[in-house]
Amino acid sequence: GQQLNQSPQSMFIQEGEDVSMNCTSSSIFNTWLWYKQEPGEGPVLLIALYKAGELTSNGRLTAQFGITRKDSFLNISASIPSDVGIYFCAGGILTGGGNKLTFGTGTQLKVEL
Amino acid sequence: GAVVSQHPSRVICKSGTSVKIECRSLDFQATTMFWYRQFPKQSLMLMATSNEGSKATYEQGVEKDKFLINHASLTLSTLTVTSAHPEDSSFYICSASPEVSQKLFFGSGTQLSVL
């Protein structure tokens, strides 16, 4: 199945630093969503984007839906230890059966105290 | 956000047995639910789209006779892994979306280990 290109694959940063990760695709999507997944758990929705160019924040998280509809980025400001986890982007295509998602390859974030 | 419940969270079974996984939307109705599979250190791959009252739609390469999906009500979809083998060992996750929302919410996943 198709996967989106997500970078970086992993990041090891210090507490308090800002983090940026992005996702690119060769296909256009109607929606972009960002999730965080911790070991043994299902993904938890962080931010959902619906329009090209849209910039949305959720606390220390900010994400943007690229103008071309083929990319999206997620920024985390002032990282803290609990930000550790794997972050996935997902591009969505609205079908008769709902919002069908294609996931990125994931970015593993590790935060050093 | 909306709550999606998945059960069981973990199952260990012998090769050749069948395993049923349940996915429930607790506070909303969902005509469509999605089933994903995730291997260790990999991303989520869509297996099938579960449609209430009709047949599921399977992604290319996913055997419909092996992964039986039933969406009997607006709040419940089940995935049955038939005649499971060790290569079916994986993390299975379901998702659903409230009717008016494009946001997909995920269950907590089921770790299947086939011995």
mmCIF file of C-alpha atoms in Angstrom:
data_model
loop_
_atom_site.group_PDB
_atom_site.id
_atom_site.type_symbol
_atom_site.label_atom_id
_atom_site.label_comp_id
_atom_site.label_asym_id
_atom_site.label_seq_id
_atom_site.Cartn_x
_atom_site.Cartn_y
_atom_site.Cartn_z
ATOM 1 C CA GLY A 1 0.000 0.000 0.000
ATOM 2 C CA GLN A 2 0.955 3.614 -0.451
ATOM 3 C CA GLN A 3 2.797 5.459 2.278
ATOM 4 C CA LEU A 4 3.646 9.109 2.599
ATOM 5 C CA ASN A 5 7.223 10.335 2.933
ATOM 6 C CA GLN A 6 7.707 11.674 6.431
ATOM 7 C CA SER A 7 10.894 13.260 7.746
ATOM 8 C CA PRO A 8 12.904 13.121 9.778
ATOM 9 C CA GLN A 9 12.646 9.433 10.611
ATOM 10 C CA SER A 10 13.791 10.135 14.158
ATOM 11 C CA MET A 11 14.854 13.065 16.282
ATOM 12 C CA PHE A 12 16.779 13.270 19.515
ATOM 13 C CA ILE A 13 16.394 16.723 21.001
ATOM 14 C CA GLN A 14 16.849 18.502 24.298
ATOM 15 C CA GLU A 15 13.978 19.573 26.504
ATOM 16 C CA GLY A 16 12.820 23.059 25.609
ATOM 17 C CA GLU A 17 13.815 22.866 21.965
ATOM 18 C CA ASP A 18 11.361 23.337 19.121
ATOM 19 C CA VAL A 19 10.653 20.409 16.799
ATOM 20 C CA SER A 20 9.607 20.365 13.185
ATOM 21 C CA MET A 21 8.595 17.423 11.017
ATOM 22 C CA ASN A 22 6.940 17.216 7.626
ATOM 23 C CA CYS A 23 5.147 14.956 5.239
ATOM 24 C CA THR A 24 5.137 14.972 1.459
ATOM 25 C CA SER A 25 3.142 13.102 -1.113
ATOM 26 C CA SER A 26 2.915 12.718 -4.848
ATOM 27 C CA SER A 27 -0.872 12.756 -4.515
ATOM 28 C CA ILE A 28 -3.343 15.421 -3.463
ATOM 29 C CA PHE A 29 -5.300 14.969 -0.254
ATOM 30 C CA ASN A 30 -8.527 16.563 0.980
ATOM 31 C CA THR A 31 -7.453 16.490 4.625
ATOM 32 C CA TRP A 32 -4.266 16.163 6.628
ATOM 33 C CA LEU A 33 -4.242 14.779 10.145
ATOM 34 C CA TRP A 34 -1.443 14.391 12.648
ATOM 35 C CA TYR A 35 -1.378 11.620 15.240
ATOM 36 C CA LYS A 36 0.857 10.581 18.110
ATOM 37 C CA GLN A 37 1.306 6.935 18.996
ATOM 38 C CA GLU A 38 2.876 5.468 22.115
ATOM 39 C CA PRO A 39 4.050 1.845 22.391
ATOM 40 C CA GLY A 40 1.189 -0.664 22.466
ATOM 41 C CA GLU A 41 -1.463 1.992 21.957
ATOM 42 C CA GLY A 42 -3.552 3.228 19.083
ATOM 43 C CA PRO A 43 -2.798 6.622 17.492
ATOM 44 C CA VAL A 44 -4.209 9.688 19.220
ATOM 45 C CA LEU A 45 -5.420 12.557 17.065
ATOM 46 C CA LEU A 46 -3.472 15.799 17.585
ATOM 47 C CA ILE A 47 -4.565 18.129 14.809
ATOM 48 C CA ALA A 48 -6.874 17.916 11.785
ATOM 49 C CA LEU A 49 -6.539 20.193 8.749
ATOM 50 C CA TYR A 50 -9.243 20.634 6.145
ATOM 51 C CA LYS A 51 -8.203 23.377 3.729
ATOM 52 C CA ALA A 52 -5.113 24.110 1.672
ATOM 53 C CA GLY A 53 -3.056 26.746 3.440
ATOM 54 C CA GLU A 54 -4.795 26.204 6.762
ATOM 55 C CA LEU A 55 -2.663 26.757 9.851
ATOM 56 C CA THR A 56 -3.999 25.276 13.080
ATOM 57 C CA SER A 57 -2.662 25.163 16.625
ATOM 58 C CA ASN A 58 -3.368 22.878 19.547
ATOM 59 C CA GLY A 59 -1.443 24.099 22.576
ATOM 60 C CA ARG A 60 2.258 23.840 21.757
ATOM 61 C CA LEU A 61 1.510 22.097 18.484
ATOM 62 C CA THR A 62 1.049 23.881 15.169
ATOM 63 C CA ALA A 63 0.358 22.219 11.842
ATOM 64 C CA GLN A 64 -0.189 23.482 8.326
ATOM 65 C CA PHE A 65 -1.907 22.073 5.268
ATOM 66 C CA GLY A 66 0.333 22.817 2.281
ATOM 67 C CA ILE A 67 -0.927 25.041 -0.521
ATOM 68 C CA THR A 68 -0.343 22.316 -3.093
ATOM 69 C CA ARG A 69 -2.363 19.865 -0.911
ATOM 70 C CA LYS A 70 0.549 17.459 -1.213
ATOM 71 C CA ASP A 71 2.342 18.257 2.013
ATOM 72 C CA SER A 72 1.954 19.200 5.655
ATOM 73 C CA PHE A 73 4.202 20.058 8.581
ATOM 74 C CA LEU A 74 3.928 19.797 12.345
ATOM 75 C CA ASN A 75 5.804 21.985 14.795
ATOM 76 C CA ILE A 76 6.125 21.364 18.508
ATOM 77 C CA SER A 77 7.364 24.289 20.554
ATOM 78 C CA ALA A 78 9.300 24.059 23.808
ATOM 79 C CA SER A 79 9.378 20.265 23.899
ATOM 80 C CA ILE A 80 8.904 18.421 27.174
ATOM 81 C CA PRO A 81 9.681 14.803 28.138
ATOM 82 C CA SER A 82 6.082 13.650 27.622
ATOM 83 C CA ASP A 83 6.327 14.620 23.946
ATOM 84 C CA VAL A 84 8.273 11.390 23.430
ATOM 85 C CA GLY A 85 6.564 9.063 21.000
ATOM 86 C CA ILE A 86 6.031 8.386 17.336
ATOM 87 C CA TYR A 87 4.270 11.022 15.288
ATOM 88 C CA PHE A 88 2.398 10.088 12.134
ATOM 89 C CA CYS A 89 0.952 12.297 9.456
ATOM 90 C CA ALA A 90 -2.027 11.016 7.500
ATOM 91 C CA GLY A 91 -3.471 12.272 4.253
ATOM 92 C CA GLY A 92 -7.186 11.796 3.821
ATOM 93 C CA ILE A 93 -9.365 11.290 0.773
ATOM 94 C CA LEU A 94 -13.099 11.630 1.255
ATOM 95 C CA THR A 95 -14.918 8.669 -0.224
ATOM 96 C CA GLY A 96 -18.476 7.433 -0.030
ATOM 97 C CA GLY A 97 -17.268 5.338 2.865
ATOM 98 C CA GLY A 98 -15.686 8.123 4.839
ATOM 99 C CA ASN A 99 -12.257 9.717 5.214
ATOM 100 C CA LYS A 100 -9.793 7.128 3.904
ATOM 101 C CA LEU A 101 -6.351 7.753 5.381
ATOM 102 C CA THR A 102 -2.876 7.023 4.084
ATOM 103 C CA PHE A 103 -0.222 7.207 6.777
ATOM 104 C CA GLY A 104 3.276 8.592 6.745
ATOM 105 C CA THR A 105 6.270 6.533 7.737
ATOM 106 C CA GLY A 106 6.453 8.134 11.170
ATOM 107 C CA THR A 107 8.863 10.343 13.113
ATOM 108 C CA GLN A 108 10.196 9.004 16.393
ATOM 109 C CA LEU A 109 10.816 11.784 18.870
ATOM 110 C CA LYS A 110 13.109 11.366 21.835
ATOM 111 C CA VAL A 111 13.573 14.162 24.339
ATOM 112 C CA GLU A 112 16.645 14.493 26.485
ATOM 113 C CA LEU A 113 16.255 16.136 29.855
ATOM 114 C CA GLY B 1 -12.826 13.619 21.015
ATOM 115 C CA ALA B 2 -14.979 10.646 20.139
ATOM 116 C CA VAL B 3 -14.259 7.317 21.829
ATOM 117 C CA VAL B 4 -13.527 4.109 19.975
ATOM 118 C CA SER B 5 -13.192 0.968 22.061
ATOM 119 C CA GLN B 6 -11.365 -2.120 20.871
ATOM 120 C CA HIS B 7 -11.330 -5.543 22.489
ATOM 121 C CA PRO B 8 -9.339 -7.579 23.308
ATOM 122 C CA SER B 9 -6.165 -5.573 23.764
ATOM 123 C CA ARG B 10 -3.981 -8.625 23.520
ATOM 124 C CA VAL B 11 -4.536 -12.204 22.356
ATOM 125 C CA ILE B 12 -2.266 -15.195 22.057
ATOM 126 C CA CYS B 13 -3.521 -18.150 20.075
ATOM 127 C CA LYS B 14 -2.356 -21.379 18.517
ATOM 128 C CA SER B 15 -1.748 -21.646 14.808
ATOM 129 C CA GLY B 16 -4.897 -22.672 12.962
ATOM 130 C CA THR B 17 -7.387 -21.095 15.341
ATOM 131 C CA SER B 18 -9.605 -18.111 14.607
ATOM 132 C CA VAL B 19 -9.570 -14.863 16.525
ATOM 133 C CA LYS B 20 -12.302 -12.227 16.680
ATOM 134 C CA ILE B 21 -11.555 -8.570 17.411
ATOM 135 C CA GLU B 22 -14.312 -6.103 18.261
ATOM 136 C CA CYS B 23 -14.405 -2.389 17.532
ATOM 137 C CA ARG B 24 -17.099 -0.214 19.080
ATOM 138 C CA SER B 25 -17.889 3.464 18.756
ATOM 139 C CA LEU B 26 -19.034 4.402 22.249
ATOM 140 C CA ASP B 27 -20.538 7.854 21.885
ATOM 141 C CA PHE B 28 -21.383 8.114 18.208
ATOM 142 C CA GLN B 29 -22.698 6.090 15.310
ATOM 143 C CA ALA B 30 -20.432 5.081 12.459
ATOM 144 C CA THR B 31 -21.655 3.698 9.153
ATOM 145 C CA THR B 32 -18.030 3.193 8.215
ATOM 146 C CA MET B 33 -15.119 1.843 10.212
ATOM 147 C CA PHE B 34 -11.603 1.133 9.052
ATOM 148 C CA TRP B 35 -9.250 -1.699 9.991
ATOM 149 C CA TYR B 36 -5.497 -1.208 9.973
ATOM 150 C CA ARG B 37 -2.539 -3.482 10.594
ATOM 151 C CA GLN B 38 0.791 -2.362 11.975
ATOM 152 C CA PHE B 39 3.979 -4.431 12.108
ATOM 153 C CA PRO B 40 6.721 -3.543 14.615
ATOM 154 C CA LYS B 41 8.454 -0.249 13.920
ATOM 155 C CA GLN B 42 6.309 0.330 10.852
ATOM 156 C CA SER B 43 3.430 2.575 9.919
ATOM 157 C CA LEU B 44 -0.256 1.723 9.795
ATOM 158 C CA MET B 45 -1.493 0.020 6.645
ATOM 159 C CA LEU B 46 -5.166 0.065 5.741
ATOM 160 C CA MET B 47 -6.604 -3.425 5.414
ATOM 161 C CA ALA B 48 -10.261 -2.835 4.750
ATOM 162 C CA THR B 49 -13.213 -0.508 5.022
ATOM 163 C CA SER B 50 -16.096 -1.880 7.034
ATOM 164 C CA ASN B 51 -19.548 -0.744 5.894
ATOM 165 C CA GLU B 52 -22.641 -1.123 8.055
ATOM 166 C CA GLY B 53 -25.175 -3.356 6.376
ATOM 167 C CA SER B 54 -23.028 -4.229 3.381
ATOM 168 C CA LYS B 55 -19.852 -6.020 2.409
ATOM 169 C CA ALA B 56 -16.481 -4.714 3.449
ATOM 170 C CA THR B 57 -14.089 -3.272 0.902
ATOM 171 C CA TYR B 58 -10.611 -4.787 1.044
ATOM 172 C CA GLU B 59 -7.335 -3.193 0.036
ATOM 173 C CA GLN B 60 -5.220 -4.826 -2.608
ATOM 174 C CA GLY B 61 -3.342 -7.815 -1.268
ATOM 175 C CA VAL B 62 -5.602 -8.396 1.728
ATOM 176 C CA GLU B 63 -7.397 -11.754 1.660
ATOM 177 C CA LYS B 64 -11.076 -11.274 2.328
ATOM 178 C CA ASP B 65 -11.583 -14.925 3.213
ATOM 179 C CA LYS B 66 -8.860 -14.752 5.815
ATOM 180 C CA PHE B 67 -9.864 -11.450 7.391
ATOM 181 C CA LEU B 68 -13.626 -11.589 7.808
ATOM 182 C CA ILE B 69 -15.299 -8.300 8.607
ATOM 183 C CA ASN B 70 -18.821 -7.893 9.918
ATOM 184 C CA HIS B 71 -20.426 -4.506 10.570
ATOM 185 C CA ALA B 72 -23.717 -5.559 12.102
ATOM 186 C CA SER B 73 -24.718 -2.276 13.702
ATOM 187 C CA LEU B 74 -23.861 1.418 13.629
ATOM 188 C CA THR B 75 -21.612 1.009 16.658
ATOM 189 C CA LEU B 76 -19.912 -2.350 16.153
ATOM 190 C CA SER B 77 -17.541 -3.834 13.609
ATOM 191 C CA THR B 78 -15.701 -7.119 14.053
ATOM 192 C CA LEU B 79 -12.597 -8.485 12.388
ATOM 193 C CA THR B 80 -12.074 -12.239 12.478
ATOM 194 C CA VAL B 81 -8.672 -13.606 11.589
ATOM 195 C CA THR B 82 -9.448 -17.105 10.377
ATOM 196 C CA SER B 83 -6.997 -19.997 10.627
ATOM 197 C CA ALA B 84 -4.354 -17.704 12.036
ATOM 198 C CA HIS B 85 -0.680 -18.383 11.342
ATOM 199 C CA PRO B 86 2.459 -16.860 12.865
ATOM 200 C CA GLU B 87 2.800 -14.422 9.958
ATOM 201 C CA ASP B 88 -0.568 -12.946 10.963
ATOM 202 C CA SER B 89 0.962 -11.802 14.250
ATOM 203 C CA SER B 90 0.615 -8.039 14.252
ATOM 204 C CA PHE B 91 -1.002 -5.028 15.899
ATOM 205 C CA TYR B 92 -4.538 -4.573 14.563
ATOM 206 C CA ILE B 93 -6.222 -1.199 14.999
ATOM 207 C CA CYS B 94 -9.687 0.000 14.098
ATOM 208 C CA SER B 95 -10.876 3.532 13.518
ATOM 209 C CA ALA B 96 -14.154 5.347 13.067
ATOM 210 C CA SER B 97 -15.432 8.825 12.468
ATOM 211 C CA PRO B 98 -18.579 10.606 13.699
ATOM 212 C CA GLU B 99 -20.909 11.159 10.767
ATOM 213 C CA VAL B 100 -20.373 14.876 10.366
ATOM 214 C CA SER B 101 -16.658 14.845 11.063
ATOM 215 C CA GLN B 102 -13.699 13.985 8.903
ATOM 216 C CA LYS B 103 -11.639 13.245 11.991
ATOM 217 C CA LEU B 104 -10.792 9.593 12.427
ATOM 218 C CA PHE B 105 -10.484 8.287 15.954
ATOM 219 C CA PHE B 106 -8.644 5.078 16.705
ATOM 220 C CA GLY B 107 -9.147 2.226 19.100
ATOM 221 C CA SER B 108 -6.355 1.208 21.434
ATOM 222 C CA GLY B 109 -5.357 -1.693 19.221
ATOM 223 C CA THR B 110 -5.139 -5.472 19.548
ATOM 224 C CA GLN B 111 -1.785 -7.214 19.699
ATOM 225 C CA LEU B 112 -2.202 -10.645 18.099
ATOM 226 C CA SER B 113 0.463 -13.256 18.681
ATOM 227 C CA VAL B 114 0.077 -16.576 16.874
ATOM 228 C CA LEU B 115 2.216 -19.400 18.198
#
